[in-house]
Short mmCIF file of C-alpha atoms in Angstrom, two decimals:
data_model
loop_
_atom_site.label_atom_id
_atom_site.label_comp_id
_atom_site.label_asym_id
_atom_site.label_seq_id
_atom_site.Cartn_x
_atom_site.Cartn_y
_atom_site.Cartn_z
CA MET W 1 -11.45 -7.58 -13.59
CA PHE W 2 -11.80 -3.73 -14.46
CA GLY W 3 -11.40 -3.31 -18.44
CA ARG W 4 -8.18 -3.04 -19.48
CA VAL W 5 -4.85 -1.77 -17.31
CA THR W 6 -2.51 0.80 -18.39
CA PRO W 7 0.87 1.72 -16.62
CA ALA W 8 -0.16 5.43 -15.75
CA LEU W 9 -3.08 6.78 -14.44
CA ARG W 10 -5.77 7.73 -16.32
CA PRO W 11 -6.31 11.77 -17.70
CA SER W 12 -9.41 11.91 -15.83
CA LEU W 13 -8.33 11.28 -12.17
CA LEU W 14 -5.89 14.12 -12.56
CA SER W 15 -8.19 16.56 -13.95
CA PRO W 16 -10.58 17.96 -11.10
CA ILE W 17 -13.91 17.48 -10.44
CA ARG W 18 -16.83 20.24 -10.06
CA SER W 19 -19.36 19.76 -7.78
CA PRO W 20 -22.89 22.11 -7.32
CA CYS W 21 -22.21 20.13 -3.84
CA LEU W 22 -18.36 22.13 -3.50
CA ARG W 23 -19.36 24.57 -1.40
CA ARG W 24 -22.59 23.21 0.35
CA GLY W 25 -20.13 22.05 2.77
CA PHE W 26 -19.81 25.24 5.30
CA ALA W 27 -21.53 25.77 8.70
CA GLN W 28 -23.11 28.88 7.64
CA GLU W 29 -24.40 27.92 4.82
CA THR W 30 -28.33 26.79 4.94
CA SER W 31 -28.60 24.37 1.98
CA PHE W 32 -26.93 20.76 2.46
CA PRO W 33 -25.88 18.61 -0.33
CA LYS W 34 -28.20 15.19 0.03
CA PRO W 35 -27.53 12.30 0.67
CA LEU W 36 -25.05 10.51 -2.23
CA LYS W 37 -26.54 6.77 -3.36
CA LEU W 38 -23.82 3.85 -4.27
CA LYS W 39 -24.15 2.93 -8.31
CA GLY W 40 -23.39 -0.73 -7.44
CA VAL W 41 -19.91 -0.95 -9.68
CA LEU W 42 -18.46 -2.62 -6.63
CA ASN W 43 -20.45 -5.32 -5.76
CA SER W 44 -18.47 -7.43 -7.95
CA LEU W 45 -15.66 -7.05 -5.92
CA LYS W 46 -15.73 -10.05 -3.21
CA GLN W 47 -16.16 -8.68 0.01
CA PHE W 48 -16.63 -9.05 3.59
CA ARG W 49 -17.79 -7.14 6.54
CA VAL W 50 -15.58 -7.61 9.45
CA THR W 51 -18.41 -6.49 11.83
CA PRO W 52 -22.02 -6.14 11.49
CA THR W 53 -21.50 -2.26 12.09
CA VAL W 54 -18.22 -1.18 10.96
CA GLY W 55 -15.23 -1.82 8.72
CA THR W 56 -14.75 -3.67 5.05
CA GLU W 57 -12.95 -5.76 4.00
CA PHE W 58 -12.16 -6.17 -0.03
CA PRO W 59 -9.59 -8.90 0.54
CA GLU W 60 -8.79 -9.37 -3.25
CA ALA W 61 -9.17 -6.21 -4.89
CA ASN W 62 -6.57 -3.86 -6.36
CA LEU W 63 -6.70 -0.76 -6.39
CA VAL W 64 -3.72 0.66 -8.69
CA GLN W 65 -6.06 -1.74 -11.05
CA MET W 66 -9.40 0.25 -10.21
CA MET W 67 -7.26 3.72 -10.53
CA ASN W 68 -6.58 2.95 -13.58
CA ALA W 69 -9.78 1.50 -14.62
CA PRO W 70 -11.89 3.09 -17.76
CA ASN W 71 -14.37 3.57 -15.21
CA SER W 72 -12.40 4.94 -12.28
CA ASP W 73 -14.53 7.90 -11.48
CA GLU W 74 -17.55 5.30 -10.45
CA LEU W 75 -15.18 2.99 -9.29
CA LEU W 76 -13.42 5.88 -6.67
CA ARG W 77 -17.10 7.52 -6.43
CA ASP W 78 -18.48 4.17 -5.05
CA LEU W 79 -15.81 3.32 -2.88
CA ALA W 80 -15.29 6.81 -0.79
CA ILE W 81 -19.33 6.39 -0.36
CA THR W 82 -19.00 3.19 0.97
CA VAL W 83 -16.33 3.97 2.91
CA SER W 84 -18.64 6.82 4.72
CA ARG W 85 -21.02 4.06 4.82
CA ARG W 86 -19.05 1.61 6.81
CA GLY W 87 -16.47 4.06 8.42
CA VAL W 88 -13.45 1.97 7.46
CA VAL W 89 -12.50 -0.33 4.23
CA PHE W 90 -9.49 -2.24 4.43
CA PHE W 91 -7.08 -3.89 1.59
CA ARG W 92 -4.43 -6.74 1.34
CA ASN W 93 -0.90 -6.18 -0.31
CA GLN W 94 -1.16 -3.43 -2.48
CA ASN W 95 2.46 -3.85 -3.84
CA ASP W 96 1.95 -1.56 -6.65
CA MET W 97 0.80 1.23 -4.34
CA ASN W 98 3.41 3.87 -4.17
CA ASN W 99 2.78 7.43 -1.87
CA ASP W 100 1.94 9.70 -5.55
CA LEU W 101 -0.60 6.75 -6.57
CA GLN W 102 -2.33 6.90 -2.19
CA LYS W 103 -2.40 10.85 -2.85
CA LYS W 104 -3.98 11.02 -5.76
CA MET W 105 -6.65 8.49 -5.02
CA ILE W 106 -7.49 9.97 -2.04
CA GLN W 107 -7.60 13.26 -3.14
CA ARG W 108 -10.45 12.21 -6.49
CA MET W 109 -12.74 10.18 -3.64
CA GLY W 110 -12.75 13.71 -1.87
CA GLU W 111 -13.32 15.44 -5.34
CA LEU W 112 -15.96 12.85 -6.46
CA VAL W 113 -18.39 12.95 -3.18
CA GLY W 114 -18.35 16.94 -3.75
CA LYS W 115 -15.54 18.01 -1.00
CA PRO W 116 -15.06 21.89 -1.51
CA GLN W 117 -12.21 22.87 -4.57
CA GLU W 118 -10.66 24.85 -1.64
CA SER W 119 -9.54 21.36 0.10
CA SER W 120 -6.49 19.39 -0.77
CA LEU W 121 -4.05 17.25 1.18
CA HIS W 122 -3.09 18.01 4.66
CA ILE W 123 0.26 18.56 6.09
CA HIS W 124 0.60 17.58 9.02
CA PRO W 125 1.78 20.54 11.77
CA VAL W 126 4.15 19.06 13.89
CA LEU W 127 5.49 15.63 12.36
CA ASN W 128 6.57 16.16 8.41
CA PRO W 129 9.64 16.31 6.35
CA ARG W 130 11.10 19.21 8.37
CA GLN W 131 11.56 17.25 11.16
CA ALA W 132 13.70 14.48 11.51
CA MET W 133 12.99 11.23 10.19
CA GLY W 134 9.44 12.71 9.02
CA GLY W 135 9.75 11.44 5.14
CA ASP W 136 10.52 13.26 2.16
CA ASP W 137 7.19 14.72 1.14
CA LEU W 138 5.05 17.49 2.77
CA GLU W 139 1.43 15.63 2.05
CA ILE W 140 2.72 12.30 3.40
CA SER W 141 2.94 12.09 7.08
CA THR W 142 4.55 8.77 8.34
CA ILE W 143 3.41 6.59 11.25
CA ASN W 144 7.10 6.20 12.36
CA SER W 145 8.01 3.57 15.63
CA ARG W 146 11.59 5.33 15.75
CA GLN W 147 10.20 8.52 15.77
CA ARG W 148 7.52 8.23 18.30
CA LYS W 149 10.06 6.79 20.61
CA ALA W 150 12.57 9.36 19.79
CA VAL W 151 9.87 11.90 20.97
CA ASN W 152 8.66 10.33 23.45
CA GLY W 153 10.32 7.79 25.00
CA LYS W 154 10.11 3.45 24.80
CA ALA W 155 6.40 2.86 26.09
CA THR W 156 5.18 -0.80 27.54
CA PRO W 157 2.09 -1.43 28.76
CA ARG W 158 3.25 -2.16 32.08
CA ASP W 159 5.45 1.62 32.02
CA LEU W 160 3.14 3.79 30.37
CA GLY W 161 2.77 6.45 33.41
CA ASN W 162 -1.07 7.24 32.72
CA ALA W 163 -3.54 5.38 33.41
CA ARG W 164 -5.61 7.14 30.90
CA GLN W 165 -3.25 6.97 27.74
CA ALA W 166 -4.98 3.88 25.84
CA LEU W 167 -8.48 5.98 26.04
CA GLU W 168 -6.70 9.19 25.39
CA ALA W 169 -5.09 7.77 21.91
CA TRP W 170 -8.77 7.65 20.17
CA HIS W 171 -8.61 10.37 18.31
CA SER W 172 -10.18 11.41 14.52
CA ASP W 173 -7.38 12.84 12.14
CA ILE W 174 -6.55 16.74 12.64
CA GLN W 175 -10.17 18.03 14.72
CA SER W 176 -8.27 20.74 15.63
CA GLU W 177 -8.01 22.37 11.81
CA GLN W 178 -10.80 24.65 10.71
CA VAL W 179 -11.22 22.39 8.27
CA PRO W 180 -10.56 18.68 9.08
CA SER W 181 -9.81 15.94 7.42
CA ASP W 182 -12.41 13.78 5.53
CA TYR W 183 -10.95 10.63 4.63
CA THR W 184 -7.27 9.04 5.88
CA CYS W 185 -5.66 6.44 3.89
CA LEU W 186 -2.79 4.12 5.87
CA ARG W 187 -0.30 2.00 4.51
CA LEU W 188 2.14 -0.15 7.00
CA THR W 189 5.49 -1.32 4.87
CA GLU W 190 6.88 -2.20 7.87
CA LEU W 191 5.53 -4.29 10.31
CA PRO W 192 5.80 -5.72 13.76
CA THR W 193 6.17 -9.18 14.52
CA ALA W 194 3.32 -8.72 16.83
CA GLY W 195 0.76 -5.86 18.00
CA GLY W 196 0.17 -2.83 16.00
CA ASP W 197 -3.28 -3.46 15.40
CA THR W 198 -5.51 -0.93 15.12
CA LEU W 199 -9.38 -0.11 16.27
CA TRP W 200 -12.01 1.93 14.54
CA ALA W 201 -15.38 2.83 16.85
CA SER W 202 -18.44 4.26 14.82
CA GLY W 203 -19.46 7.96 15.49
CA TYR W 204 -22.87 7.41 13.48
CA GLU W 205 -23.57 4.24 16.56
CA VAL W 206 -22.79 6.53 19.52
CA TYR W 207 -25.03 9.02 18.24
CA ASP W 208 -27.61 6.23 17.52
CA ARG W 209 -27.16 4.77 21.09
CA LEU W 210 -28.52 8.54 22.65
CA SER W 211 -31.98 9.39 23.58
CA GLU W 212 -33.97 10.96 21.79
CA PRO W 213 -33.79 14.34 24.73
CA MET W 214 -30.13 13.47 24.88
CA ARG W 215 -29.42 13.38 21.13
CA LYS W 216 -31.42 16.93 20.61
CA PHE W 217 -29.40 18.21 23.97
CA LEU W 218 -25.86 17.42 22.29
CA GLU W 219 -27.23 18.95 18.58
CA GLN W 220 -27.51 22.82 19.84
CA HIS W 221 -24.03 23.17 20.96
CA THR W 222 -19.92 23.31 19.82
CA ALA W 223 -16.86 22.15 21.25
CA ASN W 224 -13.50 23.34 21.28
CA TYR W 225 -11.10 21.01 19.26
CA THR W 226 -7.36 21.06 20.25
CA ALA W 227 -4.19 19.53 20.45
CA PRO W 228 -2.16 19.95 23.69
CA PHE W 229 -0.10 16.43 22.92
CA PHE W 230 1.15 18.24 19.49
CA GLU W 231 1.85 20.91 22.08
CA ARG W 232 3.93 19.01 24.21
CA ILE W 233 5.68 17.67 21.59
CA ILE W 234 6.75 21.16 20.00
CA LYS W 235 8.24 21.73 23.59
CA ASN W 236 9.64 18.38 24.54
CA ALA W 237 11.08 18.07 20.76
CA LYS W 238 12.03 21.78 20.46
CA ILE W 239 9.94 21.24 16.83
CA LYS W 240 8.53 24.38 14.93
CA VAL W 241 4.86 24.08 14.06
CA TYR W 242 3.97 24.18 9.90
CA THR W 243 2.55 27.45 10.14
CA ASP W 244 1.77 27.69 6.05
CA ALA W 245 -1.82 26.46 4.74
CA ARG W 246 -2.18 22.96 5.64
CA GLY W 247 -4.63 21.42 2.86
CA HIS W 248 -6.93 24.09 3.06
CA PRO W 249 -6.22 28.40 3.41
CA GLU W 250 -8.03 28.47 6.56
CA ASN W 251 -5.98 25.90 7.99
CA THR W 252 -2.79 28.14 8.80
CA GLY W 253 -0.90 29.12 11.88
CA THR W 254 -0.86 28.99 16.00
CA PRO W 255 -2.68 27.95 18.12
CA LEU W 256 -3.91 24.30 16.74
CA LYS W 257 -7.51 25.09 17.75
CA ALA W 258 -11.24 25.21 15.43
CA VAL W 259 -14.38 25.23 17.04
CA HIS W 260 -16.59 22.09 15.25
CA PRO W 261 -20.07 21.03 16.21
CA VAL W 262 -20.73 18.61 18.47
CA VAL W 263 -22.78 16.24 16.39
CA ARG W 264 -22.10 16.64 12.98
CA THR W 265 -23.63 15.60 9.51
CA ASN W 266 -21.64 13.29 7.28
CA PRO W 267 -22.46 15.07 4.04
CA VAL W 268 -21.93 11.55 1.91
CA THR W 269 -24.09 9.87 3.77
CA GLY W 270 -26.93 12.56 5.17
CA TRP W 271 -25.81 10.66 8.66
CA LYS W 272 -25.38 12.27 11.87
CA SER W 273 -22.63 11.09 13.94
CA VAL W 274 -21.22 12.65 17.50
CA PHE W 275 -17.68 14.57 16.67
CA ALA W 276 -16.45 14.99 19.74
CA ILE W 277 -15.11 12.31 21.18
CA GLY W 278 -11.77 11.45 21.67
CA ALA W 279 -7.94 13.41 22.53
CA TYR W 280 -9.44 16.28 20.10
CA VAL W 281 -12.01 17.48 23.34
CA ARG W 282 -10.71 18.54 26.96
CA PRO W 283 -12.49 18.17 30.13
CA GLY W 284 -13.59 21.92 29.75
CA SER W 285 -14.02 21.69 26.14
CA ILE W 286 -17.85 21.94 25.22
CA ASN W 287 -18.98 25.40 24.48
CA GLY W 288 -21.85 26.64 26.93
CA LEU W 289 -21.74 24.39 29.41
CA THR W 290 -19.18 24.19 33.11
CA PRO W 291 -16.56 22.28 32.77
CA PRO W 292 -17.40 19.92 35.16
CA GLU W 293 -20.72 19.79 33.23
CA SER W 294 -18.63 19.25 30.43
CA GLU W 295 -15.92 16.75 31.55
CA MET W 296 -18.98 14.32 32.22
CA ILE W 297 -21.20 14.02 29.16
CA LEU W 298 -17.43 13.80 27.10
CA ASP W 299 -16.50 11.00 29.46
CA TRP W 300 -20.05 9.96 29.03
CA LEU W 301 -19.82 9.38 25.71
CA MET W 302 -16.25 8.29 25.56
CA ASN W 303 -17.59 5.11 27.54
CA ILE W 304 -19.78 4.37 25.28
CA VAL W 305 -17.34 3.40 22.53
CA LEU W 306 -15.03 1.97 25.77
CA ARG W 307 -18.11 -0.47 26.99
CA ASN W 308 -19.81 -1.45 23.72
CA HIS W 309 -16.92 -3.31 21.74
CA ASP W 310 -19.95 -4.20 19.01
CA LEU W 311 -19.43 -0.44 17.64
CA GLN W 312 -15.71 -1.42 16.74
CA CYS W 313 -13.75 -2.90 15.21
CA ARG W 314 -10.32 -4.06 15.05
CA PHE W 315 -7.93 -4.54 12.19
CA ARG W 316 -4.84 -6.70 12.23
CA TRP W 317 -2.27 -5.85 9.72
CA GLN W 318 -1.15 -9.30 8.18
CA GLY W 319 2.14 -7.75 5.61
CA PRO W 320 3.35 -4.91 4.31
CA ASN W 321 1.54 -2.39 2.14
CA ASP W 322 -1.79 -3.82 3.80
CA MET W 323 -3.97 -0.31 3.41
CA ALA W 324 -6.87 1.08 5.62
CA ILE W 325 -9.01 4.24 4.55
CA TRP W 326 -11.34 5.53 6.55
CA ASP W 327 -13.81 8.67 7.37
CA ASN W 328 -12.60 10.69 9.73
CA ARG W 329 -16.34 12.37 10.05
CA SER W 330 -17.69 9.50 11.92
CA MET W 331 -15.31 7.42 13.20
CA VAL W 332 -12.40 7.50 15.71
CA HIS W 333 -9.57 5.46 15.91
CA ASN W 334 -6.76 4.37 18.05
CA ALA W 335 -3.71 2.06 17.12
CA THR W 336 -2.56 -0.27 20.15
CA MET W 337 1.11 0.68 21.23
CA ASP W 338 1.85 -2.71 22.47
CA TYR W 339 4.51 -3.76 19.89
CA ASP W 340 7.69 -2.22 21.32
CA ASP W 341 9.28 -5.65 21.49
CA PHE W 342 8.25 -7.02 18.50
CA GLY W 343 10.06 -4.29 16.19
CA GLU W 344 9.02 -1.26 14.24
CA ARG W 345 6.49 -0.21 13.00
CA PHE W 346 6.71 2.06 9.56
CA GLY W 347 3.32 3.64 6.96
CA GLN W 348 2.64 6.40 5.24
CA ARG W 349 -0.38 8.17 5.96
CA VAL W 350 -2.37 10.65 3.28
CA CYS W 351 -5.13 12.67 5.29
CA GLY W 352 -7.44 14.52 2.67
CA ILE W 353 -9.06 17.44 4.05
CA GLY W 354 -12.63 18.06 3.82
CA GLU W 355 -15.94 20.29 3.83
CA LYS W 356 -16.21 22.63 7.22
CA PRO W 357 -17.78 20.23 9.81
CA TYR W 358 -21.89 21.50 10.07
CA PHE W 359 -25.13 20.35 11.60
CA ASP W 360 -28.33 19.39 9.15
CA PRO W 361 -31.09 19.59 11.04
CA ASN W 362 -32.90 17.34 8.35
CA SER W 363 -30.11 14.92 8.91
CA LYS W 364 -30.89 10.97 9.73
CA SER W 365 -29.64 8.60 12.02
CA MET W 366 -27.53 5.93 10.10
CA ARG W 367 -30.13 2.92 11.56
CA GLU W 368 -33.29 5.32 10.57
CA ALA W 369 -31.38 5.92 7.26
CA LEU W 370 -30.61 2.08 6.38
CA ALA W 371 -34.07 1.73 7.47
CA GLU W 372 -35.74 3.54 5.40
CA GLU W 373 -33.31 2.09 2.83
CA GLY W 374 -35.10 -1.03 3.42
CA GLU W 375 -31.28 -2.21 4.31
CA ILE W 376 -30.74 -4.23 8.17
CA ALA W 377 -29.68 -2.61 10.55
CA PRO W 378 -26.49 -4.09 12.77
#
């Protein structure tokens, strides 16, 4: 399918790439990356849209074969662009994937679309191998139901104790870092017999559903992104924070807090996305507003996600080594905690580090850009 497959990764996949855009993602710079175009090298693969707005599944593709193909860089570059355009992509039965290959894939995808050369893979500040059941690789975060129950106790839909729990679970990975994530890849290796689906929602679509005056208003503001849920885990489980560099020289120490735009531009697509959605933005987070004003706006943005299921997609993990790859710059996601009576859920997560979030005033909305491309917007 992709040419001769070799047992080891091609050398080009392991060497760093240099891009003229490597430094342009930083918020203080005035020159922004130009949107990247697909070359079409994935067109021959069987694929379908999970929904018109969000998600593409490649039901028969093999990621390790793609990584070993003679044109692996072209394939992974188009894969990264596809993830950024569609928000999330899915693969089934990736049984020859392992942790090292998963890490190399996410790092290379980021490099091929211009991530800063200082950015590598994230090390979780709390749930990492220095903690019990954290695995043995600092750059692998385990999605671990046993660990969750040990830290938080068993949680069922009928006994959550907090009516907002499901709402607060929506998030984009590690927004509280100074330089947050570009791509995340999750591979589940142990599944419950029922439940545990993951949902994604599009920040592009949230932006597209705002009025023009509201867009302009939000584009002028930043927000404080914090991680109080990690602080609770640190306190309850007596865990120490990993304070060394977490995938970027600026991601060090504590507190776990950063200031980012409310609306950011995805450097790969050039599309605007509402970034201030989910668990990392608290009621008084938007700078320049009173706490009640900030809470009102953040609740309203969250409600756009909750009330518009057509900007979401839901993925059912069917078997071990099913995989999802998504772009944290433009998506929020939420795991469904409904499986405690149906078995354990375990997986390996790799979280790449991208660029500092920025807003380019000349960037476009997703629907505006798709219309200019001649593609039918959902």
